[in-house]
Every structure is written in C-alpha cells, then in structure tokens.
GROMACS .gro file of C-alpha atoms in nm:
model
  445
    1UNK     CA    1   1.874   1.853  -3.224
    2UNK     CA    2   1.550   1.735  -3.151
    3UNK     CA    3   1.524   1.653  -2.763
    4UNK     CA    4   1.411   1.330  -2.647
    5UNK     CA    5   1.133   1.389  -2.367
    6UNK     CA    6   0.913   1.232  -2.132
    7UNK     CA    7   0.536   1.302  -2.119
    8UNK     CA    8   0.562   1.431  -1.754
    9UNK     CA    9   0.770   1.707  -1.862
   10UNK     CA   10   0.583   1.800  -2.156
   11UNK     CA   11   0.452   2.132  -2.041
   12UNK     CA   12   0.859   2.260  -2.085
   13UNK     CA   13   0.832   2.206  -2.436
   14UNK     CA   14   0.549   2.406  -2.573
   15UNK     CA   15   0.609   2.549  -2.897
   16UNK     CA   16   0.913   2.302  -2.984
   17UNK     CA   17   0.947   2.012  -3.195
   18UNK     CA   18   1.034   1.696  -2.976
   19UNK     CA   19   1.076   1.325  -3.047
   20UNK     CA   20   0.862   1.098  -2.759
   21UNK     CA   21   0.912   0.690  -2.760
   22UNK     CA   22   0.641   0.498  -2.625
   23UNK     CA   23   0.330   0.282  -2.686
   24UNK     CA   24   0.004   0.328  -2.864
   25UNK     CA   25  -0.273   0.347  -2.596
   26UNK     CA   26  -0.553   0.411  -2.794
   27UNK     CA   27  -0.637   0.524  -3.174
   28UNK     CA   28  -0.926   0.705  -3.322
   29UNK     CA   29  -0.989   0.737  -3.688
   30UNK     CA   30  -1.162   1.037  -3.806
   31UNK     CA   31  -1.078   1.011  -4.188
   32UNK     CA   32  -0.805   1.293  -4.233
   33UNK     CA   33  -0.728   1.278  -3.870
   34UNK     CA   34  -0.575   1.014  -3.671
   35UNK     CA   35  -0.594   1.084  -3.294
   36UNK     CA   36  -0.305   0.873  -3.100
   37UNK     CA   37  -0.274   0.842  -2.716
   38UNK     CA   38   0.055   0.742  -2.688
   39UNK     CA   39   0.207   0.653  -2.367
   40UNK     CA   40   0.566   0.633  -2.215
   41UNK     CA   41   0.546   0.515  -1.884
   42UNK     CA   42   0.529   0.895  -1.729
   43UNK     CA   43   0.212   0.991  -1.871
   44UNK     CA   44  -0.029   0.977  -2.163
   45UNK     CA   45  -0.059   1.221  -2.470
   46UNK     CA   46  -0.252   1.294  -2.755
   47UNK     CA   47  -0.050   1.296  -3.066
   48UNK     CA   48  -0.227   1.453  -3.387
   49UNK     CA   49  -0.157   1.298  -3.756
   50UNK     CA   50  -0.347   1.576  -4.001
   51UNK     CA   51  -0.331   1.441  -4.354
   52UNK     CA   52  -0.254   1.702  -4.542
   53UNK     CA   53   0.042   1.810  -4.262
   54UNK     CA   54   0.244   1.440  -4.320
   55UNK     CA   55   0.405   1.244  -4.603
   56UNK     CA   56   0.156   0.972  -4.720
   57UNK     CA   57   0.351   0.679  -4.584
   58UNK     CA   58   0.345   0.872  -4.231
   59UNK     CA   59  -0.030   0.882  -4.209
   60UNK     CA   60  -0.061   0.522  -4.351
   61UNK     CA   61   0.177   0.421  -4.089
   62UNK     CA   62  -0.073   0.568  -3.815
   63UNK     CA   63  -0.342   0.435  -3.974
   64UNK     CA   64  -0.192   0.086  -3.929
   65UNK     CA   65  -0.091   0.105  -3.617
   66UNK     CA   66  -0.282  -0.159  -3.334
   67UNK     CA   67  -0.315  -0.132  -2.994
   68UNK     CA   68  -0.005  -0.129  -2.782
   69UNK     CA   69   0.212  -0.139  -3.085
   70UNK     CA   70   0.570   0.047  -2.997
   71UNK     CA   71   0.661   0.321  -3.204
   72UNK     CA   72   0.890   0.684  -3.203
   73UNK     CA   73   0.709   0.999  -3.272
   74UNK     CA   74   0.860   1.336  -3.358
   75UNK     CA   75   0.622   1.652  -3.354
   76UNK     CA   76   0.534   1.999  -3.210
   77UNK     CA   77   0.403   2.024  -2.873
   78UNK     CA   78   0.109   2.296  -2.855
   79UNK     CA   79  -0.072   2.394  -2.553
   80UNK     CA   80  -0.471   2.277  -2.579
   81UNK     CA   81  -0.656   2.316  -2.266
   82UNK     CA   82  -0.912   2.050  -2.424
   83UNK     CA   83  -0.631   1.772  -2.497
   84UNK     CA   84  -0.673   1.505  -2.287
   85UNK     CA   85  -0.368   1.296  -2.104
   86UNK     CA   86  -0.193   1.246  -1.821
   87UNK     CA   87  -0.100   1.581  -1.762
   88UNK     CA   88  -0.359   1.695  -1.992
   89UNK     CA   89  -0.350   2.033  -2.170
   90UNK     CA   90  -0.069   1.968  -2.447
   91UNK     CA   91  -0.075   1.754  -2.755
   92UNK     CA   92   0.165   1.717  -3.024
   93UNK     CA   93   0.143   1.774  -3.368
   94UNK     CA   94   0.298   1.486  -3.546
   95UNK     CA   95   0.547   1.512  -3.806
   96UNK     CA   96   0.691   1.174  -3.841
   97UNK     CA   97   0.638   0.813  -3.686
   98UNK     CA   98   0.884   0.540  -3.644
   99UNK     CA   99   0.697   0.215  -3.603
  100UNK     CA  100   0.892   0.000  -3.381
  101UNK     CA  101   0.683  -0.340  -3.369
  102UNK     CA  102   0.315  -0.357  -3.475
  103UNK     CA  103   0.129  -0.521  -3.190
  104UNK     CA  104  -0.059  -0.853  -3.227
  105UNK     CA  105  -0.447  -0.830  -3.131
  106UNK     CA  106  -0.448  -0.706  -2.790
  107UNK     CA  107  -0.644  -0.930  -2.542
  108UNK     CA  108  -0.725  -0.656  -2.305
  109UNK     CA  109  -0.999  -0.441  -2.488
  110UNK     CA  110  -1.240  -0.136  -2.352
  111UNK     CA  111  -1.538  -0.412  -2.305
  112UNK     CA  112  -1.577  -0.568  -1.984
  113UNK     CA  113  -1.330  -0.805  -1.829
  114UNK     CA  114  -1.402  -1.062  -1.562
  115UNK     CA  115  -1.134  -1.038  -1.251
  116UNK     CA  116  -0.985  -1.382  -1.341
  117UNK     CA  117  -0.921  -1.334  -1.697
  118UNK     CA  118  -0.769  -0.968  -1.585
  119UNK     CA  119  -0.565  -1.152  -1.319
  120UNK     CA  120  -0.419  -1.418  -1.573
  121UNK     CA  121  -0.290  -1.109  -1.760
  122UNK     CA  122  -0.188  -0.908  -1.504
  123UNK     CA  123   0.172  -0.876  -1.719
  124UNK     CA  124  -0.079  -0.685  -2.001
  125UNK     CA  125  -0.318  -0.525  -1.722
  126UNK     CA  126  -0.053  -0.327  -1.565
  127UNK     CA  127  -0.052  -0.116  -1.880
  128UNK     CA  128  -0.384   0.025  -1.806
  129UNK     CA  129  -0.441   0.387  -1.726
  130UNK     CA  130  -0.598   0.318  -1.366
  131UNK     CA  131  -0.360   0.025  -1.312
  132UNK     CA  132  -0.083   0.281  -1.402
  133UNK     CA  133  -0.211   0.526  -1.178
  134UNK     CA  134  -0.238   0.318  -0.834
  135UNK     CA  135   0.134   0.184  -0.901
  136UNK     CA  136   0.242   0.516  -0.944
  137UNK     CA  137   0.088   0.629  -0.631
  138UNK     CA  138   0.239   0.288  -0.473
  139UNK     CA  139   0.592   0.413  -0.556
  140UNK     CA  140   0.529   0.750  -0.420
  141UNK     CA  141   0.412   0.586  -0.070
  142UNK     CA  142   0.712   0.393  -0.036
  143UNK     CA  143   0.927   0.699  -0.131
  144UNK     CA  144   0.753   0.895   0.140
  145UNK     CA  145   0.790   0.650   0.390
  146UNK     CA  146   1.154   0.612   0.306
  147UNK     CA  147   1.191   0.998   0.315
  148UNK     CA  148   1.028   1.036   0.654
  149UNK     CA  149   1.208   0.793   0.852
  150UNK     CA  150   1.532   0.861   0.690
  151UNK     CA  151   1.520   1.240   0.744
  152UNK     CA  152   1.392   1.167   1.093
  153UNK     CA  153   1.720   0.960   1.233
  154UNK     CA  154   1.572   0.616   1.169
  155UNK     CA  155   1.833   0.344   1.035
  156UNK     CA  156   1.699   0.078   0.778
  157UNK     CA  157   1.812  -0.222   0.881
  158UNK     CA  158   1.743  -0.546   0.654
  159UNK     CA  159   1.583  -0.840   0.862
  160UNK     CA  160   1.548  -1.209   0.762
  161UNK     CA  161   1.278  -1.353   0.497
  162UNK     CA  162   1.390  -1.699   0.636
  163UNK     CA  163   1.357  -1.749   1.036
  164UNK     CA  164   1.377  -2.029   1.251
  165UNK     CA  165   1.054  -1.942   1.468
  166UNK     CA  166   0.757  -1.746   1.425
  167UNK     CA  167   0.696  -1.386   1.479
  168UNK     CA  168   0.353  -1.447   1.641
  169UNK     CA  169   0.171  -1.770   1.491
  170UNK     CA  170   0.304  -2.082   1.292
  171UNK     CA  171  -0.030  -2.141   1.174
  172UNK     CA  172  -0.013  -1.879   0.950
  173UNK     CA  173   0.370  -1.901   0.818
  174UNK     CA  174   0.494  -2.094   0.486
  175UNK     CA  175   0.733  -2.368   0.616
  176UNK     CA  176   1.006  -2.445   0.434
  177UNK     CA  177   1.280  -2.733   0.425
  178UNK     CA  178   1.579  -2.509   0.535
  179UNK     CA  179   1.879  -2.768   0.478
  180UNK     CA  180   1.680  -3.056   0.654
  181UNK     CA  181   1.558  -2.832   0.927
  182UNK     CA  182   1.217  -2.684   0.958
  183UNK     CA  183   1.235  -2.275   0.854
  184UNK     CA  184   0.972  -2.013   0.768
  185UNK     CA  185   0.888  -1.711   0.568
  186UNK     CA  186   0.897  -1.409   0.801
  187UNK     CA  187   0.540  -1.266   0.892
  188UNK     CA  188   0.768  -1.002   1.050
  189UNK     CA  189   1.086  -0.857   1.111
  190UNK     CA  190   0.980  -0.670   1.459
  191UNK     CA  191   1.164  -0.918   1.669
  192UNK     CA  192   1.478  -0.894   1.481
  193UNK     CA  193   1.404  -0.497   1.518
  194UNK     CA  194   1.428  -0.519   1.879
  195UNK     CA  195   1.786  -0.644   1.885
  196UNK     CA  196   1.864  -0.375   1.644
  197UNK     CA  197   1.762  -0.090   1.854
  198UNK     CA  198   1.956  -0.179   2.110
  199UNK     CA  199   2.274  -0.101   1.883
  200UNK     CA  200   2.108   0.205   1.691
  201UNK     CA  201   1.803   0.369   1.891
  202UNK     CA  202   1.586   0.414   1.613
  203UNK     CA  203   1.544   0.152   1.330
  204UNK     CA  204   1.296   0.032   1.066
  205UNK     CA  205   1.310  -0.261   0.840
  206UNK     CA  206   1.126  -0.256   0.498
  207UNK     CA  207   1.024  -0.575   0.276
  208UNK     CA  208   0.825  -0.852   0.151
  209UNK     CA  209   0.623  -1.025   0.428
  210UNK     CA  210   0.418  -1.354   0.414
  211UNK     CA  211   0.130  -1.508   0.568
  212UNK     CA  212  -0.022  -1.832   0.488
  213UNK     CA  213  -0.396  -1.757   0.601
  214UNK     CA  214  -0.622  -1.908   0.336
  215UNK     CA  215  -0.828  -1.582   0.321
  216UNK     CA  216  -1.015  -1.446   0.016
  217UNK     CA  217  -1.122  -1.117   0.143
  218UNK     CA  218  -1.030  -0.797  -0.028
  219UNK     CA  219  -0.794  -0.690   0.270
  220UNK     CA  220  -0.570  -0.986   0.257
  221UNK     CA  221  -0.250  -1.112   0.001
  222UNK     CA  222   0.017  -1.383   0.123
  223UNK     CA  223   0.273  -1.180   0.003
  224UNK     CA  224   0.285  -0.807   0.050
  225UNK     CA  225   0.523  -0.535   0.168
  226UNK     CA  226   0.549  -0.399   0.512
  227UNK     CA  227   0.759  -0.124   0.669
  228UNK     CA  228   0.835  -0.167   1.084
  229UNK     CA  229   0.961   0.103   1.263
  230UNK     CA  230   1.085   0.035   1.607
  231UNK     CA  231   1.206   0.279   1.870
  232UNK     CA  232   1.411   0.253   2.219
  233UNK     CA  233   1.259   0.463   2.471
  234UNK     CA  234   0.911   0.533   2.308
  235UNK     CA  235   0.581   0.481   2.512
  236UNK     CA  236   0.245   0.388   2.355
  237UNK     CA  237   0.178   0.749   2.372
  238UNK     CA  238   0.535   0.820   2.175
  239UNK     CA  239   0.436   0.599   1.930
  240UNK     CA  240   0.100   0.728   1.826
  241UNK     CA  241   0.240   1.087   1.824
  242UNK     CA  242   0.499   0.953   1.569
  243UNK     CA  243   0.260   0.783   1.384
  244UNK     CA  244   0.052   1.060   1.300
  245UNK     CA  245   0.289   1.260   1.200
  246UNK     CA  246   0.442   0.971   0.964
  247UNK     CA  247   0.091   0.907   0.811
  248UNK     CA  248   0.035   1.251   0.758
  249UNK     CA  249   0.356   1.318   0.580
  250UNK     CA  250   0.274   1.037   0.328
  251UNK     CA  251  -0.079   1.111   0.234
  252UNK     CA  252   0.021   1.498   0.192
  253UNK     CA  253   0.311   1.412  -0.026
  254UNK     CA  254   0.099   1.188  -0.242
  255UNK     CA  255  -0.175   1.452  -0.251
  256UNK     CA  256   0.096   1.702  -0.373
  257UNK     CA  257   0.304   1.468  -0.636
  258UNK     CA  258   0.026   1.223  -0.750
  259UNK     CA  259  -0.282   1.481  -0.803
  260UNK     CA  260  -0.286   1.383  -1.188
  261UNK     CA  261  -0.292   1.028  -1.125
  262UNK     CA  262  -0.583   1.073  -0.843
  263UNK     CA  263  -0.772   1.214  -1.085
  264UNK     CA  264  -0.764   0.976  -1.349
  265UNK     CA  265  -0.859   0.755  -1.079
  266UNK     CA  266  -1.141   0.977  -0.997
  267UNK     CA  267  -1.038   0.972  -0.636
  268UNK     CA  268  -1.264   1.223  -0.429
  269UNK     CA  269  -0.973   1.379  -0.217
  270UNK     CA  270  -1.168   1.549   0.024
  271UNK     CA  271  -1.118   1.314   0.308
  272UNK     CA  272  -0.739   1.283   0.248
  273UNK     CA  273  -0.694   1.655   0.265
  274UNK     CA  274  -0.790   1.627   0.630
  275UNK     CA  275  -0.538   1.362   0.721
  276UNK     CA  276  -0.344   1.626   0.939
  277UNK     CA  277  -0.239   1.549   1.325
  278UNK     CA  278  -0.371   1.534   1.538
  279UNK     CA  279  -0.566   1.217   1.498
  280UNK     CA  280  -0.843   1.121   1.742
  281UNK     CA  281  -0.763   0.850   2.010
  282UNK     CA  282  -1.012   0.630   2.159
  283UNK     CA  283  -0.946   0.340   2.375
  284UNK     CA  284  -1.105  -0.032   2.314
  285UNK     CA  285  -1.338  -0.011   2.579
  286UNK     CA  286  -1.493   0.338   2.450
  287UNK     CA  287  -1.498   0.169   2.105
  288UNK     CA  288  -1.702  -0.112   2.214
  289UNK     CA  289  -1.938   0.132   2.384
  290UNK     CA  290  -1.994   0.361   2.099
  291UNK     CA  291  -2.042   0.020   1.851
  292UNK     CA  292  -2.335  -0.114   2.133
  293UNK     CA  293  -2.482   0.238   2.072
  294UNK     CA  294  -2.466   0.235   1.684
  295UNK     CA  295  -2.599  -0.108   1.700
  296UNK     CA  296  -2.865   0.011   1.900
  297UNK     CA  297  -3.006   0.258   1.664
  298UNK     CA  298  -2.967  -0.013   1.356
  299UNK     CA  299  -3.313  -0.140   1.226
  300UNK     CA  300  -3.161  -0.391   0.954
  301UNK     CA  301  -3.141  -0.710   1.135
  302UNK     CA  302  -2.871  -0.848   0.935
  303UNK     CA  303  -2.681  -0.522   0.979
  304UNK     CA  304  -2.752  -0.544   1.371
  305UNK     CA  305  -2.607  -0.886   1.383
  306UNK     CA  306  -2.253  -0.784   1.175
  307UNK     CA  307  -2.221  -0.481   1.472
  308UNK     CA  308  -2.283  -0.753   1.741
  309UNK     CA  309  -1.902  -0.697   1.944
  310UNK     CA  310  -1.858  -0.831   2.322
  311UNK     CA  311  -1.597  -0.716   2.471
  312UNK     CA  312  -1.283  -0.927   2.438
  313UNK     CA  313  -1.315  -0.997   2.067
  314UNK     CA  314  -1.143  -0.831   1.818
  315UNK     CA  315  -1.306  -0.573   1.585
  316UNK     CA  316  -1.416  -0.705   1.205
  317UNK     CA  317  -1.430  -0.472   0.903
  318UNK     CA  318  -1.805  -0.388   0.980
  319UNK     CA  319  -1.693  -0.268   1.344
  320UNK     CA  320  -1.409  -0.058   1.199
  321UNK     CA  321  -1.621   0.084   0.942
  322UNK     CA  322  -1.849   0.238   1.176
  323UNK     CA  323  -1.593   0.363   1.426
  324UNK     CA  324  -1.448   0.562   1.168
  325UNK     CA  325  -1.773   0.711   1.045
  326UNK     CA  326  -1.764   0.893   1.347
  327UNK     CA  327  -1.442   1.098   1.266
  328UNK     CA  328  -1.299   1.299   0.975
  329UNK     CA  329  -0.941   1.179   0.973
  330UNK     CA  330  -0.768   0.832   1.070
  331UNK     CA  331  -0.871   0.730   1.424
  332UNK     CA  332  -0.632   0.540   1.731
  333UNK     CA  333  -0.776   0.267   1.909
  334UNK     CA  334  -0.549   0.130   2.171
  335UNK     CA  335  -0.553  -0.082   2.477
  336UNK     CA  336  -0.686  -0.405   2.332
  337UNK     CA  337  -0.769  -0.704   2.518
  338UNK     CA  338  -0.449  -0.896   2.572
  339UNK     CA  339  -0.579  -1.223   2.451
  340UNK     CA  340  -0.648  -1.085   2.070
  341UNK     CA  341  -0.309  -0.971   2.052
  342UNK     CA  342   0.068  -1.097   2.057
  343UNK     CA  343   0.258  -1.257   2.329
  344UNK     CA  344   0.540  -0.951   2.349
  345UNK     CA  345   0.276  -0.652   2.417
  346UNK     CA  346   0.324  -0.490   2.745
  347UNK     CA  347   0.004  -0.501   2.990
  348UNK     CA  348  -0.163  -0.210   3.127
  349UNK     CA  349  -0.076  -0.136   3.461
  350UNK     CA  350  -0.363  -0.281   3.709
  351UNK     CA  351  -0.526  -0.419   3.412
  352UNK     CA  352  -0.317  -0.768   3.281
  353UNK     CA  353  -0.632  -0.857   3.065
  354UNK     CA  354  -0.548  -0.519   2.873
  355UNK     CA  355  -0.225  -0.453   2.656
  356UNK     CA  356  -0.043  -0.127   2.575
  357UNK     CA  357  -0.116  -0.189   2.200
  358UNK     CA  358  -0.265   0.022   1.924
  359UNK     CA  359  -0.428  -0.011   1.581
  360UNK     CA  360  -0.496   0.303   1.316
  361UNK     CA  361  -0.802   0.301   1.142
  362UNK     CA  362  -0.837   0.438   0.815
  363UNK     CA  363  -1.180   0.621   0.712
  364UNK     CA  364  -1.391   0.524   0.450
  365UNK     CA  365  -1.418   0.170   0.514
  366UNK     CA  366  -1.073   0.089   0.464
  367UNK     CA  367  -0.964  -0.019   0.844
  368UNK     CA  368  -0.634  -0.089   1.008
  369UNK     CA  369  -0.346   0.076   0.828
  370UNK     CA  370  -0.089   0.034   1.084
  371UNK     CA  371  -0.061  -0.205   1.431
  372UNK     CA  372   0.169  -0.172   1.689
  373UNK     CA  373   0.246  -0.160   2.079
  374UNK     CA  374   0.492  -0.121   2.359
  375UNK     CA  375   0.697  -0.412   2.402
  376UNK     CA  376   0.742  -0.594   2.717
  377UNK     CA  377   1.081  -0.474   2.824
  378UNK     CA  378   1.089  -0.676   3.155
  379UNK     CA  379   1.310  -1.013   3.116
  380UNK     CA  380   1.064  -1.240   3.386
  381UNK     CA  381   0.736  -1.088   3.266
  382UNK     CA  382   0.837  -1.160   2.900
  383UNK     CA  383   0.936  -1.516   3.009
  384UNK     CA  384   0.613  -1.588   3.171
  385UNK     CA  385   0.407  -1.461   2.873
  386UNK     CA  386   0.631  -1.725   2.621
  387UNK     CA  387   0.524  -1.997   2.899
  388UNK     CA  388   0.161  -1.871   2.888
  389UNK     CA  389   0.179  -1.879   2.497
  390UNK     CA  390   0.313  -2.230   2.506
  391UNK     CA  391   0.624  -2.097   2.307
  392UNK     CA  392   0.953  -2.296   2.372
  393UNK     CA  393   1.163  -2.069   2.542
  394UNK     CA  394   1.497  -2.222   2.380
  395UNK     CA  395   1.353  -2.121   2.034
  396UNK     CA  396   1.344  -1.762   2.146
  397UNK     CA  397   1.661  -1.743   2.390
  398UNK     CA  398   1.855  -1.463   2.202
  399UNK     CA  399   1.517  -1.261   2.213
  400UNK     CA  400   1.506  -1.295   2.574
  401UNK     CA  401   1.845  -1.194   2.606
  402UNK     CA  402   1.732  -0.879   2.501
  403UNK     CA  403   1.570  -0.837   2.812
  404UNK     CA  404   1.900  -0.910   3.011
  405UNK     CA  405   2.148  -0.689   2.870
  406UNK     CA  406   2.058  -0.307   2.900
  407UNK     CA  407   1.667  -0.339   2.834
  408UNK     CA  408   1.475  -0.049   2.795
  409UNK     CA  409   1.096   0.060   2.745
  410UNK     CA  410   1.053   0.029   2.337
  411UNK     CA  411   0.757   0.046   2.124
  412UNK     CA  412   0.707  -0.019   1.717
  413UNK     CA  413   0.454  -0.086   1.430
  414UNK     CA  414   0.386  -0.208   1.108
  415UNK     CA  415   0.264  -0.038   0.819
  416UNK     CA  416   0.109  -0.219   0.522
  417UNK     CA  417   0.205  -0.056   0.176
  418UNK     CA  418  -0.088  -0.226  -0.009
  419UNK     CA  419  -0.362  -0.125   0.236
  420UNK     CA  420  -0.228   0.210   0.243
  421UNK     CA  421  -0.223   0.270  -0.107
  422UNK     CA  422  -0.570   0.097  -0.167
  423UNK     CA  423  -0.708   0.383   0.072
  424UNK     CA  424  -0.528   0.660  -0.103
  425UNK     CA  425  -0.658   0.526  -0.458
  426UNK     CA  426  -1.001   0.471  -0.332
  427UNK     CA  427  -0.965   0.097  -0.479
  428UNK     CA  428  -1.173  -0.227  -0.362
  429UNK     CA  429  -0.933  -0.489  -0.338
  430UNK     CA  430  -0.567  -0.515  -0.231
  431UNK     CA  431  -0.467  -0.708  -0.576
  432UNK     CA  432  -0.440  -0.387  -0.791
  433UNK     CA  433  -0.200  -0.224  -0.511
  434UNK     CA  434   0.088  -0.444  -0.609
  435UNK     CA  435   0.244  -0.536  -0.936
  436UNK     CA  436   0.193  -0.875  -0.912
  437UNK     CA  437  -0.029  -1.007  -0.655
  438UNK     CA  438   0.017  -1.335  -0.444
  439UNK     CA  439  -0.350  -1.453  -0.324
  440UNK     CA  440  -0.493  -1.796  -0.214
  441UNK     CA  441  -0.472  -2.022  -0.530
  442UNK     CA  442  -0.305  -1.728  -0.718
  443UNK     CA  443   0.039  -1.749  -0.798
  444UNK     CA  444   0.053  -1.705  -1.171
  445UNK     CA  445   0.221  -1.469  -1.343
   0.00000   0.00000   0.00000
C-alpha cells in the first residue's frame, strides 16, 4: 500500500511511491513539464509532472490547477540537491493527481501588497511561506517554554482572565460589565501567582494578556500571550540566573528544531548562536552612564536628541538598542527607579528610590523580552506602597493577606511570546508573530 506521508518526513521515503495531500503553493509551466510546489502544513515540496510519463488527463489536471487549489498527489520520491522546498533536497515525480477543489483567483499574489490589505486578508496571508515559518517558530517557542518549566519543577496554574482590579494600572485595561459590576480583562496573572507559590513553591501561568494602550508602535498588541513564572524563596539574583538558563534553552531549541524555517526567513543566526549563559548584568545607573557617553560621541543632532536620558526616566527603544550594541548576547538591566515600576517591587536596601527590578534586553534592536522583580514580602511595607500609589486597599485585601500568613521572599517575571518570536525570526512587527493580531483599530478578521 502506498504510504500517506507528511512533507517534513519526506527524506525517509527516498525511492518509494508515496501519497501526499495538500494545496498548490505555486505552479510553473514549462510546456511538457509542470512544476508544482505543494504544501501540506508541514513543509513544501516540488512535484514534477512530465507529460510523457503520465496519462493525458493527469497532465491536463496539473495544467488546470490554480494557486491554493487542494489536491492529492501520488508519485515517487527522489533525492535532488537542487530541488527547492522546506525541507529541500527532495522532489516527487508525479504519477497521479486527484483534484479536490479548484480555487478561485487568489487575492494574494507575488506582487507587492500593502500592509492593510494583507491584514484584511490575514486568514489567507497565513498560508504564505514566511508567515508559515514564523508561526512554526512560535509553536516551538511555546513548546520550549512549557518543556523547560515543566522539567524544572514548575506547576502550570491558570489565573483569571476577568479580574476585579488592576495588576498595575487601570488606565491601560479593557473594562467590562460583569453582571452590573465593573471588571477588567487581565493584564497579568502575577498577583494570583503570588498566591499560588505559597501553595506550590514554583509556578507559572501562560495565556492571553490584554492591554488597552492606544499605541501604534511595532512593539505593541492589545492582545498577546505571556508566560509568567513566579518562585518562592527567590532573590533578584536567583531570578536572573533562572532567566538566562530559560531564555538560552528556548533559543537553542528553536535553532535546533526550526533550522529550515529560519533559512526560509533568511534569518542571520550568528547572534542567536551566542545566546548562552552567562548574560551580562548592568545596573540602571551604569546604563544611564553608558548612554550618556554614547550620546556624547553622536554627531547627528536628531539621534543625539533620541538618546537623551535623565536619571529617573524609563528607557525607550533607542536607548535599549544602543545598550545592547555593547554586548554579544541579551543583557540584564537591574535596579530601575521605583517611580517607573509597579507598586509591588521590593526597594533596594538604603535606596528606596530604586527597586529590585530587572529587564532583559535582546540584541539587534528587539528591546525588552522579559520584565521582572523581587516582590515586596513585608505586609507593612506593601500596605504603605498601596497607600502611596492611591490604591484602594479593600480591593487588594486578599493580596495583602499573603503577607500575613507565612510570607517569604519571592520573585518572578513575564515573557512576551510575540516579542520573543519577533526577535528569533528577525521580523519587524509583532503583528506577524501571532496568527490573528489585535491592535489599535484592528479587530478583523
């Protein structure tokens, strides 16, 4: 019996007759030869229809195929180093073709299309080879995240998507009517994870996150996916050691398992190959000093203005990009000013204006990949911070309770999947790192 195969496994069937189900990605007519590029979701392979080798009706069926027509192909696998595809190096000499459906004229063609057109047709744009490659990398990133955490003693606990309070700032939340009471779509599961660690030690939540920031930058989505590990008895230093192992595992897994996809994306992996512990660690104070020196050497007035930074302000994209140029792998920046971070972050001993926080900045201009901190464990200090931030303590009573019943030092961080995927794939915008992006004024399809 002829085996039904997936393209990703084609090398196993060299010299054998196989059957393949998929869609026509492209067709080249060479008169007596039809070159069909067929994709099946796992890869792309060239199928060659030679007029003298097949019945007349088979050749006619091949010639009639339109882009994205669905079909079943039977033929013999043969090795050919020149054969294009993912993975390349093999093609199929076609014996028979069964057409499932002749597709209507396909709206996405090899010509250049505008972003809005492609986003309106996102349901079809997903089929293009580069979008397909990006989302296969995304799937591997998600698998690597889960594998690392599951294998290192972390428990996956789901946290609420609908919450009565903000994790950080209500102005960036989507408000909803929850049975005639105000509720919000969650921007983080962290506060609930702090409750979870008191029962399980090391936990993580992984799911969609919602932020109502009216931003149009390439680094923002209103709905994105985030993994948030939280660990009892962890210091900030413990946190950074865990993160560099975790990030390195994700990157090296993608390099190993998605080599073909990265080639298709024409991704230069030189910098990615260097993502191994240890990562450099610099303080916010050091970072500001470095940026000031860089700015002094800049002659372009516009660039000089972009690099202006006063102590106490958060970094923007130009600052992060310049900082990462000084290192050959991701860099930790720790001890940010308390005023630019969330209320729950532990202050540095003797420097209450600075908190025990850390961001991990990726090279090549991709900016912040993770953000985390050591959390305040003391009840009175947390109560004071709640008051300082003007937060209603009644809404956070359960969170304050955690500091009354067996409180311990603890720390955690969040990693955005789309930012990580964009970095690994070398793409410019987060909208390509998720199947159906939600952005300012973009809710279709």
